[in-house]
Amino acid sequence: MNHLFWKYLYSFIDVQKMEIKFSKGSNRNWLSCTREDGSNTSVHLGPDIPFHDIAHFVVEKQFELKKGFFGNIRSGMTIEELSDPKIIKTLGQESWLAEIMARNLQALGSQAATSEQFLELVQWEAQNMKGVKVPNMTTTNVETMAAEYRRLCADWEMLLENESLELVFK
């Protein structure tokens, strides 16, 4: 089939991808997101910041969250907008779910929580936030996320100054 047919077909399916690049600097790190249309957003991060954003990547990918941190960026928001307290208050329940899960994945990754505790903490936090619905999760899902999170964090730690960890978010 020809290229125009596939382009037409894909226009009806959400297959947009975004390239995410974490770059390591001597005192500051850099996060850059380039959407499929070529537009981008980027920001300087503190030296230890990438771990939370890596957790967002893993959680949002695992559960196909379209309105989490990276989903909102892919949809056109900037990183600065997603850091604005006025805008943060307007984000929907899926954004809050992504935040809850990313924060608890960090605890799991540092071994401050077990897989079972992750499930309990996410449920507990979500029930205290109106409208946040937790997807069906098993300890297998959680362990898969934890393994990917630890691997990506280890990859980040191995980078030298001016090197980058590059990911694709679909």
mmCIF file of C-alpha atoms in Angstrom:
data_model
loop_
_atom_site.group_PDB
_atom_site.id
_atom_site.type_symbol
_atom_site.label_atom_id
_atom_site.label_comp_id
_atom_site.label_asym_id
_atom_site.label_seq_id
_atom_site.Cartn_x
_atom_site.Cartn_y
_atom_site.Cartn_z
ATOM 1 C CA MET A 1 0.000 0.000 0.000
ATOM 2 C CA ASN A 2 1.179 3.498 -0.647
ATOM 3 C CA HIS A 3 2.613 5.976 1.831
ATOM 4 C CA LEU A 4 -0.416 8.335 1.685
ATOM 5 C CA PHE A 5 -2.758 5.528 2.718
ATOM 6 C CA TRP A 6 -0.706 4.784 5.826
ATOM 7 C CA LYS A 7 -0.390 8.473 6.668
ATOM 8 C CA TYR A 8 -4.194 8.776 6.361
ATOM 9 C CA LEU A 9 -4.773 5.665 8.488
ATOM 10 C CA TYR A 10 -2.359 6.804 11.207
ATOM 11 C CA SER A 11 -4.122 10.172 11.408
ATOM 12 C CA PHE A 12 -7.033 8.300 13.045
ATOM 13 C CA ILE A 13 -4.887 6.335 15.474
ATOM 14 C CA ASP A 14 -2.930 7.886 18.350
ATOM 15 C CA VAL A 15 0.530 6.651 17.372
ATOM 16 C CA GLN A 16 2.243 9.964 18.019
ATOM 17 C CA LYS A 17 5.643 9.477 19.509
ATOM 18 C CA MET A 18 7.962 11.834 21.287
ATOM 19 C CA GLU A 19 11.699 11.674 21.832
ATOM 20 C CA ILE A 20 12.838 12.332 25.390
ATOM 21 C CA LYS A 21 16.440 13.210 26.055
ATOM 22 C CA PHE A 22 18.053 13.472 29.487
ATOM 23 C CA SER A 23 21.483 15.083 29.125
ATOM 24 C CA LYS A 24 24.072 15.052 31.880
ATOM 25 C CA GLY A 25 26.012 18.202 32.729
ATOM 26 C CA SER A 26 28.630 18.937 35.351
ATOM 27 C CA ASN A 27 26.341 20.916 37.675
ATOM 28 C CA ARG A 28 22.976 20.800 35.916
ATOM 29 C CA ASN A 29 21.180 18.311 33.752
ATOM 30 C CA TRP A 30 18.878 18.961 30.827
ATOM 31 C CA LEU A 31 15.510 17.478 29.832
ATOM 32 C CA SER A 32 14.411 17.933 26.245
ATOM 33 C CA CYS A 33 11.256 16.544 24.598
ATOM 34 C CA THR A 34 10.829 16.628 20.823
ATOM 35 C CA ARG A 35 7.378 15.881 19.483
ATOM 36 C CA GLU A 36 6.790 14.029 16.228
ATOM 37 C CA ASP A 37 5.929 17.329 14.490
ATOM 38 C CA GLY A 38 9.400 18.652 15.391
ATOM 39 C CA SER A 39 8.276 21.073 18.115
ATOM 40 C CA ASN A 40 10.065 20.778 21.426
ATOM 41 C CA THR A 41 10.297 21.904 24.997
ATOM 42 C CA SER A 42 13.278 21.720 27.312
ATOM 43 C CA VAL A 43 14.448 22.765 30.731
ATOM 44 C CA HIS A 44 17.535 22.694 32.931
ATOM 45 C CA LEU A 45 17.239 20.253 35.824
ATOM 46 C CA GLY A 46 19.108 20.013 39.081
ATOM 47 C CA PRO A 47 21.830 17.372 39.338
ATOM 48 C CA ASP A 48 19.579 14.710 40.882
ATOM 49 C CA ILE A 49 16.253 15.529 39.223
ATOM 50 C CA PRO A 50 16.080 13.038 36.313
ATOM 51 C CA PHE A 51 15.022 10.142 38.552
ATOM 52 C CA HIS A 52 11.490 11.454 39.090
ATOM 53 C CA ASP A 53 11.022 12.133 35.387
ATOM 54 C CA ILE A 54 12.358 8.667 34.542
ATOM 55 C CA ALA A 55 9.731 7.251 36.936
ATOM 56 C CA HIS A 56 7.045 9.197 35.046
ATOM 57 C CA PHE A 57 8.276 7.712 31.767
ATOM 58 C CA VAL A 58 8.101 4.145 33.097
ATOM 59 C CA VAL A 59 4.664 4.505 34.746
ATOM 60 C CA GLU A 60 3.047 6.355 31.854
ATOM 61 C CA LYS A 61 4.430 3.869 29.340
ATOM 62 C CA GLN A 62 3.413 0.794 31.365
ATOM 63 C CA PHE A 63 -0.181 1.941 31.829
ATOM 64 C CA GLU A 64 -0.505 3.936 28.584
ATOM 65 C CA LEU A 65 -1.385 7.118 30.448
ATOM 66 C CA LYS A 66 -2.077 9.835 27.886
ATOM 67 C CA LYS A 67 -2.509 12.737 30.322
ATOM 68 C CA GLY A 68 0.486 12.239 32.616
ATOM 69 C CA PHE A 69 3.582 14.444 32.532
ATOM 70 C CA PHE A 70 4.962 13.156 29.234
ATOM 71 C CA GLY A 71 1.526 12.647 27.701
ATOM 72 C CA ASN A 72 0.704 16.307 28.334
ATOM 73 C CA ILE A 73 4.015 17.364 26.807
ATOM 74 C CA ARG A 74 3.382 15.149 23.783
ATOM 75 C CA SER A 75 -0.025 16.858 23.450
ATOM 76 C CA GLY A 76 1.642 20.283 23.231
ATOM 77 C CA MET A 77 2.159 21.570 26.764
ATOM 78 C CA THR A 78 5.578 22.854 27.760
ATOM 79 C CA ILE A 79 7.600 21.686 30.726
ATOM 80 C CA GLU A 80 7.338 25.215 32.159
ATOM 81 C CA GLU A 81 3.517 25.064 31.963
ATOM 82 C CA LEU A 82 3.547 21.747 33.807
ATOM 83 C CA SER A 83 5.618 23.419 36.549
ATOM 84 C CA ASP A 84 3.165 26.306 37.014
ATOM 85 C CA PRO A 85 1.063 25.824 40.200
ATOM 86 C CA LYS A 86 -1.966 27.489 38.546
ATOM 87 C CA ILE A 87 -1.856 25.016 35.654
ATOM 88 C CA ILE A 88 -1.044 22.038 37.872
ATOM 89 C CA LYS A 89 -4.329 22.629 39.729
ATOM 90 C CA THR A 90 -6.262 22.308 36.450
ATOM 91 C CA LEU A 91 -4.752 19.000 35.344
ATOM 92 C CA GLY A 92 -7.090 16.033 35.347
ATOM 93 C CA GLN A 93 -7.183 12.874 37.405
ATOM 94 C CA GLU A 94 -4.891 10.934 35.083
ATOM 95 C CA SER A 95 -2.155 13.519 35.673
ATOM 96 C CA TRP A 96 -2.574 13.081 39.423
ATOM 97 C CA LEU A 97 -2.502 9.297 39.046
ATOM 98 C CA ALA A 98 0.756 9.527 37.078
ATOM 99 C CA GLU A 99 2.256 11.696 39.826
ATOM 100 C CA ILE A 100 1.174 9.312 42.594
ATOM 101 C CA MET A 101 2.543 6.310 40.746
ATOM 102 C CA ALA A 102 5.836 7.997 39.763
ATOM 103 C CA ARG A 103 6.502 9.098 43.341
ATOM 104 C CA ASN A 104 5.819 5.615 44.676
ATOM 105 C CA LEU A 105 7.888 3.994 41.924
ATOM 106 C CA GLN A 106 10.833 6.045 43.164
ATOM 107 C CA ALA A 107 10.260 4.627 46.651
ATOM 108 C CA LEU A 108 10.108 1.144 45.187
ATOM 109 C CA GLY A 109 13.241 1.747 43.118
ATOM 110 C CA SER A 110 15.192 2.822 46.195
ATOM 111 C CA GLN A 111 13.828 -0.189 48.078
ATOM 112 C CA ALA A 112 12.010 2.053 50.560
ATOM 113 C CA ALA A 113 8.845 0.108 49.655
ATOM 114 C CA THR A 114 7.995 -3.397 48.454
ATOM 115 C CA SER A 115 5.765 -4.237 45.482
ATOM 116 C CA GLU A 116 2.872 -4.934 47.834
ATOM 117 C CA GLN A 117 3.436 -1.629 49.642
ATOM 118 C CA PHE A 118 3.537 0.167 46.277
ATOM 119 C CA LEU A 119 0.075 -1.200 45.472
ATOM 120 C CA GLU A 120 -1.249 -0.202 48.913
ATOM 121 C CA LEU A 121 0.283 3.296 48.804
ATOM 122 C CA VAL A 122 -1.040 4.061 45.335
ATOM 123 C CA GLN A 123 -4.549 2.900 46.322
ATOM 124 C CA TRP A 124 -4.422 4.878 49.578
ATOM 125 C CA GLU A 125 -3.263 8.109 47.921
ATOM 126 C CA ALA A 126 -5.745 7.778 45.056
ATOM 127 C CA GLN A 127 -8.732 7.259 47.350
ATOM 128 C CA ASN A 128 -7.838 10.509 49.106
ATOM 129 C CA MET A 129 -7.995 12.405 45.790
ATOM 130 C CA LYS A 130 -11.443 12.801 44.287
ATOM 131 C CA GLY A 131 -11.885 11.033 40.958
ATOM 132 C CA VAL A 132 -8.472 9.371 40.670
ATOM 133 C CA LYS A 133 -8.985 5.827 39.429
ATOM 134 C CA VAL A 134 -6.175 3.311 39.765
ATOM 135 C CA PRO A 135 -5.844 0.775 36.942
ATOM 136 C CA ASN A 136 -5.800 -2.918 37.733
ATOM 137 C CA MET A 137 -2.275 -3.689 38.856
ATOM 138 C CA THR A 138 -0.555 -6.827 40.000
ATOM 139 C CA THR A 139 2.746 -7.280 41.761
ATOM 140 C CA THR A 140 4.028 -8.571 38.386
ATOM 141 C CA ASN A 141 3.186 -5.184 36.777
ATOM 142 C CA VAL A 142 4.882 -3.410 39.648
ATOM 143 C CA GLU A 143 7.997 -5.597 39.522
ATOM 144 C CA THR A 144 8.240 -5.068 35.745
ATOM 145 C CA MET A 145 8.097 -1.293 36.258
ATOM 146 C CA ALA A 146 10.620 -1.442 39.101
ATOM 147 C CA ALA A 147 13.076 -3.444 36.972
ATOM 148 C CA GLU A 148 12.790 -0.997 34.068
ATOM 149 C CA TYR A 149 13.090 1.992 36.394
ATOM 150 C CA ARG A 150 16.225 0.601 38.054
ATOM 151 C CA ARG A 151 17.741 -0.234 34.647
ATOM 152 C CA LEU A 152 17.113 3.269 33.280
ATOM 153 C CA CYS A 153 18.464 4.874 36.468
ATOM 154 C CA ALA A 154 21.577 2.685 36.224
ATOM 155 C CA ASP A 155 21.966 3.706 32.575
ATOM 156 C CA TRP A 156 21.718 7.354 33.667
ATOM 157 C CA GLU A 157 24.315 6.865 36.402
ATOM 158 C CA MET A 158 26.759 5.338 33.899
ATOM 159 C CA LEU A 159 26.634 8.384 31.618
ATOM 160 C CA LEU A 160 29.586 10.727 31.493
ATOM 161 C CA GLU A 161 29.276 14.497 31.356
ATOM 162 C CA ASN A 162 27.703 15.664 28.050
ATOM 163 C CA GLU A 163 26.208 12.226 27.328
ATOM 164 C CA SER A 164 22.469 11.588 27.070
ATOM 165 C CA LEU A 165 19.874 8.960 27.868
ATOM 166 C CA GLU A 166 17.408 8.927 24.976
ATOM 167 C CA LEU A 167 13.929 7.414 25.246
ATOM 168 C CA VAL A 168 10.876 7.229 22.982
ATOM 169 C CA PHE A 169 7.413 7.862 24.416
ATOM 170 C CA LYS A 170 4.454 6.569 22.390
#
